[in-house]
Coordinates of N, CA, C and O in Angstrom, one line a residue:
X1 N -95.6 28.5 69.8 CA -96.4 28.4 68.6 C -97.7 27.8 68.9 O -98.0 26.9 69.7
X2 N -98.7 28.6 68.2 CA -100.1 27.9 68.9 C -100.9 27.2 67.8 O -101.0 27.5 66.6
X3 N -101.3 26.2 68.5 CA -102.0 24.9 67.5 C -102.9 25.4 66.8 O -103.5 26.4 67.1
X4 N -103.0 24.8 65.7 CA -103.6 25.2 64.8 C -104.8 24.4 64.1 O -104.9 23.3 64.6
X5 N -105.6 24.6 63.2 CA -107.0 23.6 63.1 C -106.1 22.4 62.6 O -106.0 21.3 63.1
X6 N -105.4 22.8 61.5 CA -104.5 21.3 60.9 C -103.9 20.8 61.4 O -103.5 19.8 60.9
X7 N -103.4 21.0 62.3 CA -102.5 20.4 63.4 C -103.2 19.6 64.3 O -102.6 18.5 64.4
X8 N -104.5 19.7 65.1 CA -105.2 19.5 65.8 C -105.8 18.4 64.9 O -105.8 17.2 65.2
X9 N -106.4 18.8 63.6 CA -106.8 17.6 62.8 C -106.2 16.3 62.3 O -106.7 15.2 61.9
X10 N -104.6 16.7 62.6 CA -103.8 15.8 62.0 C -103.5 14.8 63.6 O -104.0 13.8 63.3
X11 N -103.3 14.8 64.0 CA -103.6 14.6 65.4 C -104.4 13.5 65.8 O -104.1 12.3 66.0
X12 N -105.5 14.2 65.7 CA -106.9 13.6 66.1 C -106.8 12.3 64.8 O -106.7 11.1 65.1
X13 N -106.8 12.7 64.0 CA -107.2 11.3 62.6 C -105.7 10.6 63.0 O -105.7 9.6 62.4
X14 N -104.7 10.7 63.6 CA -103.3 9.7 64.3 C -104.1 9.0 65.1 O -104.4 7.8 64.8
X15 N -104.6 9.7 66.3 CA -104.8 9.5 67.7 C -106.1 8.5 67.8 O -106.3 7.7 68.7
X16 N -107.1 8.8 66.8 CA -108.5 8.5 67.3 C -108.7 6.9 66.7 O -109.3 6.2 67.4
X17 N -108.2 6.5 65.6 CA -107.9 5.1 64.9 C -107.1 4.1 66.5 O -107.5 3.0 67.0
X18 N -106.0 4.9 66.8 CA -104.9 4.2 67.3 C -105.8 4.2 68.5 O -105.6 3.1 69.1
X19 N -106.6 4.9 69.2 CA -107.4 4.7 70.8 C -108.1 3.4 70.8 O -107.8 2.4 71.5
X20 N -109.5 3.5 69.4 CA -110.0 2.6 69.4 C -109.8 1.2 69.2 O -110.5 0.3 69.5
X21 N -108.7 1.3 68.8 CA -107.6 -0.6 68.5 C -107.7 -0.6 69.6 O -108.7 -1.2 70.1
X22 N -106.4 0.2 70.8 CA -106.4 -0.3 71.8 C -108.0 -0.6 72.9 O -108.1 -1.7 73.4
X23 N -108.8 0.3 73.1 CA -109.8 -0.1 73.6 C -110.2 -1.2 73.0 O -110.5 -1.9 74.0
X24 N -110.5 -2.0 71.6 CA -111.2 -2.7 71.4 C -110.4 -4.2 71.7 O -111.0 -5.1 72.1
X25 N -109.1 -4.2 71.5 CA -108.3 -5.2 72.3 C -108.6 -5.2 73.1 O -109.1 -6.2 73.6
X26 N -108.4 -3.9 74.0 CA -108.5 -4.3 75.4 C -109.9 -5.2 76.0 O -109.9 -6.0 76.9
X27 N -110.7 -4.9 75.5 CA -112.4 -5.3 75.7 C -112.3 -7.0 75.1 O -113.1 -7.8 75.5
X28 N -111.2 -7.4 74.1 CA -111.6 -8.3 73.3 C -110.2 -9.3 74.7 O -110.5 -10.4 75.2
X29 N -109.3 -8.9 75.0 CA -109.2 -9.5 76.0 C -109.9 -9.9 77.1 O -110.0 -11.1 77.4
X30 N -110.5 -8.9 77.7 CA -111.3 -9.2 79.0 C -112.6 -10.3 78.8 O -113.2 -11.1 79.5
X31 N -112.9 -9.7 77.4 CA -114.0 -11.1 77.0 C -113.6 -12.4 77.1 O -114.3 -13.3 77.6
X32 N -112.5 -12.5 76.6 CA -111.6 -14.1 75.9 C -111.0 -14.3 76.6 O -110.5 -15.4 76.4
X33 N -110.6 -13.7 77.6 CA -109.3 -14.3 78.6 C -108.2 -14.7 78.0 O -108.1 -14.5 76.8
X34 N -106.7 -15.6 79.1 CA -106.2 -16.1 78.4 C -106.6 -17.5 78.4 O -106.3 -18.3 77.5
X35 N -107.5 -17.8 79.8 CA -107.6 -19.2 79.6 C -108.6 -19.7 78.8 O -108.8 -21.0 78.9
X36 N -109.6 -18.8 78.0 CA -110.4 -19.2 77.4 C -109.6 -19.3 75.7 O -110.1 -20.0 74.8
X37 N -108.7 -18.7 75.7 CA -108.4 -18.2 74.5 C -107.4 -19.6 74.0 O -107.1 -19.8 72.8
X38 N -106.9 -20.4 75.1 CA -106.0 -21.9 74.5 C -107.2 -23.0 75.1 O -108.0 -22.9 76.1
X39 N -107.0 -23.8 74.4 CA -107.9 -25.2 73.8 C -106.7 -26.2 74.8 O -105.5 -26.1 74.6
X40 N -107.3 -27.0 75.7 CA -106.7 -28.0 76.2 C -106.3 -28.8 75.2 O -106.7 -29.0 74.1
X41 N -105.5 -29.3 75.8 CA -104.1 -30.1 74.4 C -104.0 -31.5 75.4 O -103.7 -31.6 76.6
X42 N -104.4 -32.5 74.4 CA -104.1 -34.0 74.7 C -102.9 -34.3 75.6 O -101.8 -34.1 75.1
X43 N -102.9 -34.8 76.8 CA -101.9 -35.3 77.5 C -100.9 -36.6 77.2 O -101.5 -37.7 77.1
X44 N -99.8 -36.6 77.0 CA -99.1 -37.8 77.4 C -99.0 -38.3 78.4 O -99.2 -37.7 79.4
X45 N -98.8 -39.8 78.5 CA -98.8 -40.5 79.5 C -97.9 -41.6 79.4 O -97.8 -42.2 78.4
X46 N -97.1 -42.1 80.5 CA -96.6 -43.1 81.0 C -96.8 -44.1 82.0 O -96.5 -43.9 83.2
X47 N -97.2 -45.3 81.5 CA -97.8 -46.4 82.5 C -96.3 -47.2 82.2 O -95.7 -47.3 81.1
X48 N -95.9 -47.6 83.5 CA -95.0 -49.0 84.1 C -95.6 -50.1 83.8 O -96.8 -49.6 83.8
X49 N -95.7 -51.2 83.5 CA -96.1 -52.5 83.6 C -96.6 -52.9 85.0 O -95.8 -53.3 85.8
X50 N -98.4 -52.7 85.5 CA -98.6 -53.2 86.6 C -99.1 -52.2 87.5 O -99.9 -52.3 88.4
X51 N -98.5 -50.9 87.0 CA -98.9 -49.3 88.1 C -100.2 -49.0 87.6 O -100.9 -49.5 86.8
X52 N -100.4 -47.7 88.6 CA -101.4 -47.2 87.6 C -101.1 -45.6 87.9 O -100.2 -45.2 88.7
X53 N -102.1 -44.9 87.2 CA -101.8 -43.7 87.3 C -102.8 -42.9 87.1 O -103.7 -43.4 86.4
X54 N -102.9 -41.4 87.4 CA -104.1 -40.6 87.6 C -103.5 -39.3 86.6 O -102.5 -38.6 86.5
X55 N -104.7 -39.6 86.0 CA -104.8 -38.3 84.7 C -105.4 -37.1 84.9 O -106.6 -37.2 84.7
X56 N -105.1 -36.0 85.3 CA -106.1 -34.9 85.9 C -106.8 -34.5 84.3 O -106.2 -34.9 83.3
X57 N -108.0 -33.8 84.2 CA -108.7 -33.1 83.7 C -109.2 -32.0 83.6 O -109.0 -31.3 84.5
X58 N -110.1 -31.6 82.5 CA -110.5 -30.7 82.7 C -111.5 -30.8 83.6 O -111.9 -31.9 83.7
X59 N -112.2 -29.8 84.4 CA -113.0 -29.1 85.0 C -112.7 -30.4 86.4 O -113.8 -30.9 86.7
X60 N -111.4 -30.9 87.1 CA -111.3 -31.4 88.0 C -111.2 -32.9 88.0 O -110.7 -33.5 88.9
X61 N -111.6 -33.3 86.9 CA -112.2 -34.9 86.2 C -110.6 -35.5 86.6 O -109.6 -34.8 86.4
X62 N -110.6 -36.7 87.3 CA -109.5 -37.5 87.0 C -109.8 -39.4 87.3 O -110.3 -40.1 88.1
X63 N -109.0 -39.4 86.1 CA -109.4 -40.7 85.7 C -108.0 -41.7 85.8 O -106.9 -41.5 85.2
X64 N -108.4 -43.0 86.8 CA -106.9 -43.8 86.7 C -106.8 -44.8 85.9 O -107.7 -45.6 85.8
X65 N -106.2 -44.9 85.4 CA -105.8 -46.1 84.5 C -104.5 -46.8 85.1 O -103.5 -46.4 85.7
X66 N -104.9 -48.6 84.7 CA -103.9 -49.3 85.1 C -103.3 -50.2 84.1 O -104.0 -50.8 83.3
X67 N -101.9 -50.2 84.0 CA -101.7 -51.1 82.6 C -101.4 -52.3 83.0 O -100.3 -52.7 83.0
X68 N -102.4 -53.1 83.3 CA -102.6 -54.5 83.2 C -102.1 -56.0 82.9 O -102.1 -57.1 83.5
X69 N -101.6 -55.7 81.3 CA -101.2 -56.8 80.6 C -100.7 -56.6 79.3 O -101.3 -55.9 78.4
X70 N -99.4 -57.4 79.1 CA -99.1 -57.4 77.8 C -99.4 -58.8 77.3 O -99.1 -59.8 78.0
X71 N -100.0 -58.7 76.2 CA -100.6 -59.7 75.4 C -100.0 -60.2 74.6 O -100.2 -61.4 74.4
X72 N -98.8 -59.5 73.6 CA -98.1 -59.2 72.9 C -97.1 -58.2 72.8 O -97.6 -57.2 73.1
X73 N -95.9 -58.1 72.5 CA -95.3 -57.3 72.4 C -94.7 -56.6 71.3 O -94.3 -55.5 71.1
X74 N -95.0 -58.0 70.2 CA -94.3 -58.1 68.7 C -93.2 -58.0 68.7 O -92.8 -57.8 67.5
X75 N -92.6 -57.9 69.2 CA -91.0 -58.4 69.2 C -90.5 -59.9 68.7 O -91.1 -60.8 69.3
X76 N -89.6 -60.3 67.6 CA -89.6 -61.3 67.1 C -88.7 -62.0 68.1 O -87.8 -61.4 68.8
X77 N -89.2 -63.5 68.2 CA -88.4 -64.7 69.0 C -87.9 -65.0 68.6 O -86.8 -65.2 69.2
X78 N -87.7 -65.6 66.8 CA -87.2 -66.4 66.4 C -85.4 -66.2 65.8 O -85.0 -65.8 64.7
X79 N -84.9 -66.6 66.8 CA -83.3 -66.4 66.8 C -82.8 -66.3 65.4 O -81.7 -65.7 65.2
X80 N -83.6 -66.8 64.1 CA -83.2 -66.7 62.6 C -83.6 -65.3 62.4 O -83.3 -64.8 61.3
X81 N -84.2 -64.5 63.1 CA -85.2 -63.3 62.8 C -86.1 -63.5 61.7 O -86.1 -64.5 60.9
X82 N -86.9 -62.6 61.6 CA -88.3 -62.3 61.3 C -88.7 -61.5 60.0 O -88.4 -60.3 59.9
X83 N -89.3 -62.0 59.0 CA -89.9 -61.1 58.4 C -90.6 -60.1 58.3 O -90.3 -59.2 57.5
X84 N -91.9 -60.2 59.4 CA -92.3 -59.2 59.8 C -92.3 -59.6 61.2 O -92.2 -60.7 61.6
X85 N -92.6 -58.0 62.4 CA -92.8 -58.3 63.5 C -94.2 -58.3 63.6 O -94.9 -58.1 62.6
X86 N -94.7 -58.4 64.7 CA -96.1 -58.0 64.9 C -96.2 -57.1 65.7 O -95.3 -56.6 66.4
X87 N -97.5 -56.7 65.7 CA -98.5 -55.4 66.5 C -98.2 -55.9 68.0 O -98.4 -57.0 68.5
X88 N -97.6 -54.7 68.7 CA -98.0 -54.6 69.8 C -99.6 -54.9 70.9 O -100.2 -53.9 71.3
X89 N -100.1 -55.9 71.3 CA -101.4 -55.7 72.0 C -101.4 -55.6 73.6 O -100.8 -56.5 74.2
X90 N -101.8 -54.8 74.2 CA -102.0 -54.2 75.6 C -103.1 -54.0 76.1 O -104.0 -53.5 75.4
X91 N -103.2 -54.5 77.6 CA -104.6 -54.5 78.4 C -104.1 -53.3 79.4 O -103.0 -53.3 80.0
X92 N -105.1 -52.2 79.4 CA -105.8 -51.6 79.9 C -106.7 -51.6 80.9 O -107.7 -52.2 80.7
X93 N -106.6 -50.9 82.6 CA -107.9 -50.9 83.2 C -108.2 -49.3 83.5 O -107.2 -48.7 83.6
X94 N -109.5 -48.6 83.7 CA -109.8 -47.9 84.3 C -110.4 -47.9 85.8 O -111.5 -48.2 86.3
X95 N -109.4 -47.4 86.4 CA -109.7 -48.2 87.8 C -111.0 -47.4 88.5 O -111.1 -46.3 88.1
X96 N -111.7 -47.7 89.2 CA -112.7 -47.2 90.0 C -114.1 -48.3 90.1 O -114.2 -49.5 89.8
X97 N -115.2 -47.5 90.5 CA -116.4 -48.6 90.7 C -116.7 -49.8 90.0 O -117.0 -50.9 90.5
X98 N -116.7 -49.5 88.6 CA -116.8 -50.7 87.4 C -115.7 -50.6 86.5 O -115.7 -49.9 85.5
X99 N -114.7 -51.5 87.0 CA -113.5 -51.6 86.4 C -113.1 -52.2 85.3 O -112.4 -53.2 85.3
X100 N -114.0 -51.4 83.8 CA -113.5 -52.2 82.8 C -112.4 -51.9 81.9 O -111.8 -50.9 81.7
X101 N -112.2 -53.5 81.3 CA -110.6 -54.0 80.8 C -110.8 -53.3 79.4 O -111.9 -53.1 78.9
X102 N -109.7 -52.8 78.8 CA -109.5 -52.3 77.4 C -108.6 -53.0 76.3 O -107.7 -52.7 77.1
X103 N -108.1 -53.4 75.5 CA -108.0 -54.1 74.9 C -106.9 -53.1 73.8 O -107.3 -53.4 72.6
X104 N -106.0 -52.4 73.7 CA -105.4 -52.1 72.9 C -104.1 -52.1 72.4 O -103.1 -52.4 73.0
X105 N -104.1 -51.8 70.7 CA -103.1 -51.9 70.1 C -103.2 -50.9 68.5 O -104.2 -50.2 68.3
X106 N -102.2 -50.9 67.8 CA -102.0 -50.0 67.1 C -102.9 -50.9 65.6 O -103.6 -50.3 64.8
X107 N -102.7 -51.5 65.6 CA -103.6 -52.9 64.7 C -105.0 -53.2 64.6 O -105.3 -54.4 64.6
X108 N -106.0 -52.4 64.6 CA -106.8 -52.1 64.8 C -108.0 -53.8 64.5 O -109.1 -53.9 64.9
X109 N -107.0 -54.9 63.7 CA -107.7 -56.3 64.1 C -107.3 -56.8 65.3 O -107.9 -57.7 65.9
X110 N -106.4 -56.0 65.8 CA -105.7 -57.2 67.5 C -106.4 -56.3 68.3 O -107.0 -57.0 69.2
X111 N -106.6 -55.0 68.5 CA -107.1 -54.4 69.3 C -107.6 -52.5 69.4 O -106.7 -51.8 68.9
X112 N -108.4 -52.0 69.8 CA -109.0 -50.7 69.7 C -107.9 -50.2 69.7 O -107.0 -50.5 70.6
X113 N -107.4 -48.9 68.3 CA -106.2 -47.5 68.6 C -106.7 -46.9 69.4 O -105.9 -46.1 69.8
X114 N -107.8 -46.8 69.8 CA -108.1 -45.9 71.2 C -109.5 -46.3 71.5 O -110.3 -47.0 70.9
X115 N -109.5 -45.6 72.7 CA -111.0 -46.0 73.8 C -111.7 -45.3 74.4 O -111.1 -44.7 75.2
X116 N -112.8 -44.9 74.4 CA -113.5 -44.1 75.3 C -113.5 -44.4 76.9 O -113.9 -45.5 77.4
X117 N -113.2 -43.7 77.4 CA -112.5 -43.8 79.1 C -113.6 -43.0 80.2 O -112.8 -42.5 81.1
X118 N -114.4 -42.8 80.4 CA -115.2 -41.6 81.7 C -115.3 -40.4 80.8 O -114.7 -39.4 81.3
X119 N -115.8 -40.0 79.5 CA -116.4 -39.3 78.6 C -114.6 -38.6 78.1 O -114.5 -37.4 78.0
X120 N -113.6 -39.3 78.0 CA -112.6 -39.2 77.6 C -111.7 -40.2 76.2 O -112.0 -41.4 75.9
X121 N -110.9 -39.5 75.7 CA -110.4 -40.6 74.9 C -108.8 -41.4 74.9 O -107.7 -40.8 75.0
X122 N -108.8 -42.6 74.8 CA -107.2 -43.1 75.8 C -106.8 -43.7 74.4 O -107.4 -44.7 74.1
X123 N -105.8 -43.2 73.7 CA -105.5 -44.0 72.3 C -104.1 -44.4 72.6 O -103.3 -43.5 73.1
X124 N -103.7 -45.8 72.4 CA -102.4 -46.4 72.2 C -101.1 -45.3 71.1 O -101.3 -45.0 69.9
X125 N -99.9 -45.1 71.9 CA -99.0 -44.6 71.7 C -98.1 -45.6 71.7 O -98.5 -46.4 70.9
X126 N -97.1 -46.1 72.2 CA -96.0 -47.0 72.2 C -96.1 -48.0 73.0 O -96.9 -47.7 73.9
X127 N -95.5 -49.1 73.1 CA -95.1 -50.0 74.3 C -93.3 -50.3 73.9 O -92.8 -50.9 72.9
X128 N -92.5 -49.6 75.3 CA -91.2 -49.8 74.9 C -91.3 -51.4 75.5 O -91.9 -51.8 76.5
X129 N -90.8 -52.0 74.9 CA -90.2 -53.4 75.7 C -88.8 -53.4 76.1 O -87.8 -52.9 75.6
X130 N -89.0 -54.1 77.3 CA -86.7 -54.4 77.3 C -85.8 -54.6 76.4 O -86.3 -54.8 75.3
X131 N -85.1 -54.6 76.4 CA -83.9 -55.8 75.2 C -84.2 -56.8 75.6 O -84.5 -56.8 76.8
X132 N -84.2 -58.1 74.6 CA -83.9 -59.3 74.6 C -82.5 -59.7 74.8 O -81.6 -59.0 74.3
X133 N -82.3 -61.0 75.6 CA -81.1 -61.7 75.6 C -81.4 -62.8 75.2 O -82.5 -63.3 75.4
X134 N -80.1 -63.5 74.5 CA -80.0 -64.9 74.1 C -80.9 -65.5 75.7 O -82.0 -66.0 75.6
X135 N -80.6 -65.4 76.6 CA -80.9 -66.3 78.1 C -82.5 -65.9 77.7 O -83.4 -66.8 77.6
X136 N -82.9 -64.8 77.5 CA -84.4 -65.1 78.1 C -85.4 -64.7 76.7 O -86.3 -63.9 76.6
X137 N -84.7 -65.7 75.5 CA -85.5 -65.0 74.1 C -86.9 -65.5 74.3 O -88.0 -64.9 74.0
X138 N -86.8 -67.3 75.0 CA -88.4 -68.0 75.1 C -88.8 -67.7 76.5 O -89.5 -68.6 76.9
X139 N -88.6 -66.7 77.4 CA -89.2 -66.7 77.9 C -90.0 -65.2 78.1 O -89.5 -64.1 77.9
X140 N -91.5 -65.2 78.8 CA -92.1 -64.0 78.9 C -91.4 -63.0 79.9 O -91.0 -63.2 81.0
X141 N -91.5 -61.7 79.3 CA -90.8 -60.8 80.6 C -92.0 -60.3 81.5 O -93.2 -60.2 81.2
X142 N -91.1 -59.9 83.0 CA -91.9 -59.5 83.7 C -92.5 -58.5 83.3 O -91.9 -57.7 82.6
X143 N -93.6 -58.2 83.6 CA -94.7 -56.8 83.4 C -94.4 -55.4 83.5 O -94.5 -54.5 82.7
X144 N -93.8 -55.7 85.1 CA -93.0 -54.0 85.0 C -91.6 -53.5 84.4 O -91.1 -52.4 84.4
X145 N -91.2 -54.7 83.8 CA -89.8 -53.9 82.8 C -90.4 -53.6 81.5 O -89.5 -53.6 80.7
X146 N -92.1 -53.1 80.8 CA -92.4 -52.4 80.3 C -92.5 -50.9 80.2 O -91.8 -50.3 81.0
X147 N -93.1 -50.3 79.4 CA -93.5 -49.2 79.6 C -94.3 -49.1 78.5 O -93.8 -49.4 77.4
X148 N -96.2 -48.4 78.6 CA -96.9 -48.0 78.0 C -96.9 -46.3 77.5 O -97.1 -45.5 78.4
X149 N -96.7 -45.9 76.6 CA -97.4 -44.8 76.7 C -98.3 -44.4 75.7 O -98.2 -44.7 74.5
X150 N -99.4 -43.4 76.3 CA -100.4 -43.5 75.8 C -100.6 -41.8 75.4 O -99.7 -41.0 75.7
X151 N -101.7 -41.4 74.9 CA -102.3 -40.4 74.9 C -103.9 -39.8 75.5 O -104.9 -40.5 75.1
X152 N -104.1 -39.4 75.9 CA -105.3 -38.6 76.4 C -106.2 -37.2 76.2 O -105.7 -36.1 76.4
X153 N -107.3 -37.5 75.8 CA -107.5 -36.2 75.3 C -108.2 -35.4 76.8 O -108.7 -36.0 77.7
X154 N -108.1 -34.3 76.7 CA -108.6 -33.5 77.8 C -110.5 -33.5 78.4 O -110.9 -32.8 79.4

């Protein structure tokens, strides 16, 4: 059976819509990539009490941070328990040439929810503390049976 104008027209108005999508994706791919096409997403992090640790970045950037000190933990002492607890406060260092201290907590009177770090942002996330025992309620725990974690923007 031989094609016919309607046939060939019906065709063409299928075919010629459905080419140019694909070419124009395709073009809108190669422009955008995939890696231009996702947005770096804020990293988690976990500091030990005392360690430190290295954050990679974008375009190579990496920045260490050391978690320094707990200031507070807010965890209640008092064996009658507590009304309220208090804010967590934590020292921060960015380690390298000029190694300055940061000061944070979720309480924004005790200490910065976050900091500017080497054109980066380091905002307080949790501090797990140990369990308490009756044996050691008055006394301070060691540093590394902490854990910080924090957040980081890319």
């Amino acid at each position: 059976m031989p094609a016919t104008s309607p046939t060939i027209a019906n065709l063409t108005m299928i075919a010629a819509p459905t080419l140019m999508f694909l070419a124009a994706s395709t073009v809108l791919l190669l422009v955008t990539g995939p890696s231009k096409a996702q947005a770096p997403q804020p990293q988690q992090v976990e500091i030990r009490g005392g360690e430190t640790v290295e954050v990679p970045g974008a375009g190579g950037r990496v920045i260490k941070l050391r978690f320094s000190r707990v200031v507070a933990d807010g965890v209640c002492l008092s064996p009658r328990g507590c009304a309220r607890t208090g804010a967590p406060v934590v020292e921060i260092e960015a380690v390298g040439a000029a190694a300055p201290t940061y000061r944070l907590s979720p309480a924004a009177h005790l200490g910065a929810p976050f900091v500017p770090v080497q054109g980066r942002f380091v905002a307080f996330g949790e501090l797990v503390s140990p369990p308490r025992e009756l044996s050691t309620v008055n006394r301070a725990m060691p540093l590394d049976t902490y854990v910080l974690r924090l957040t980081v923007t890319p």
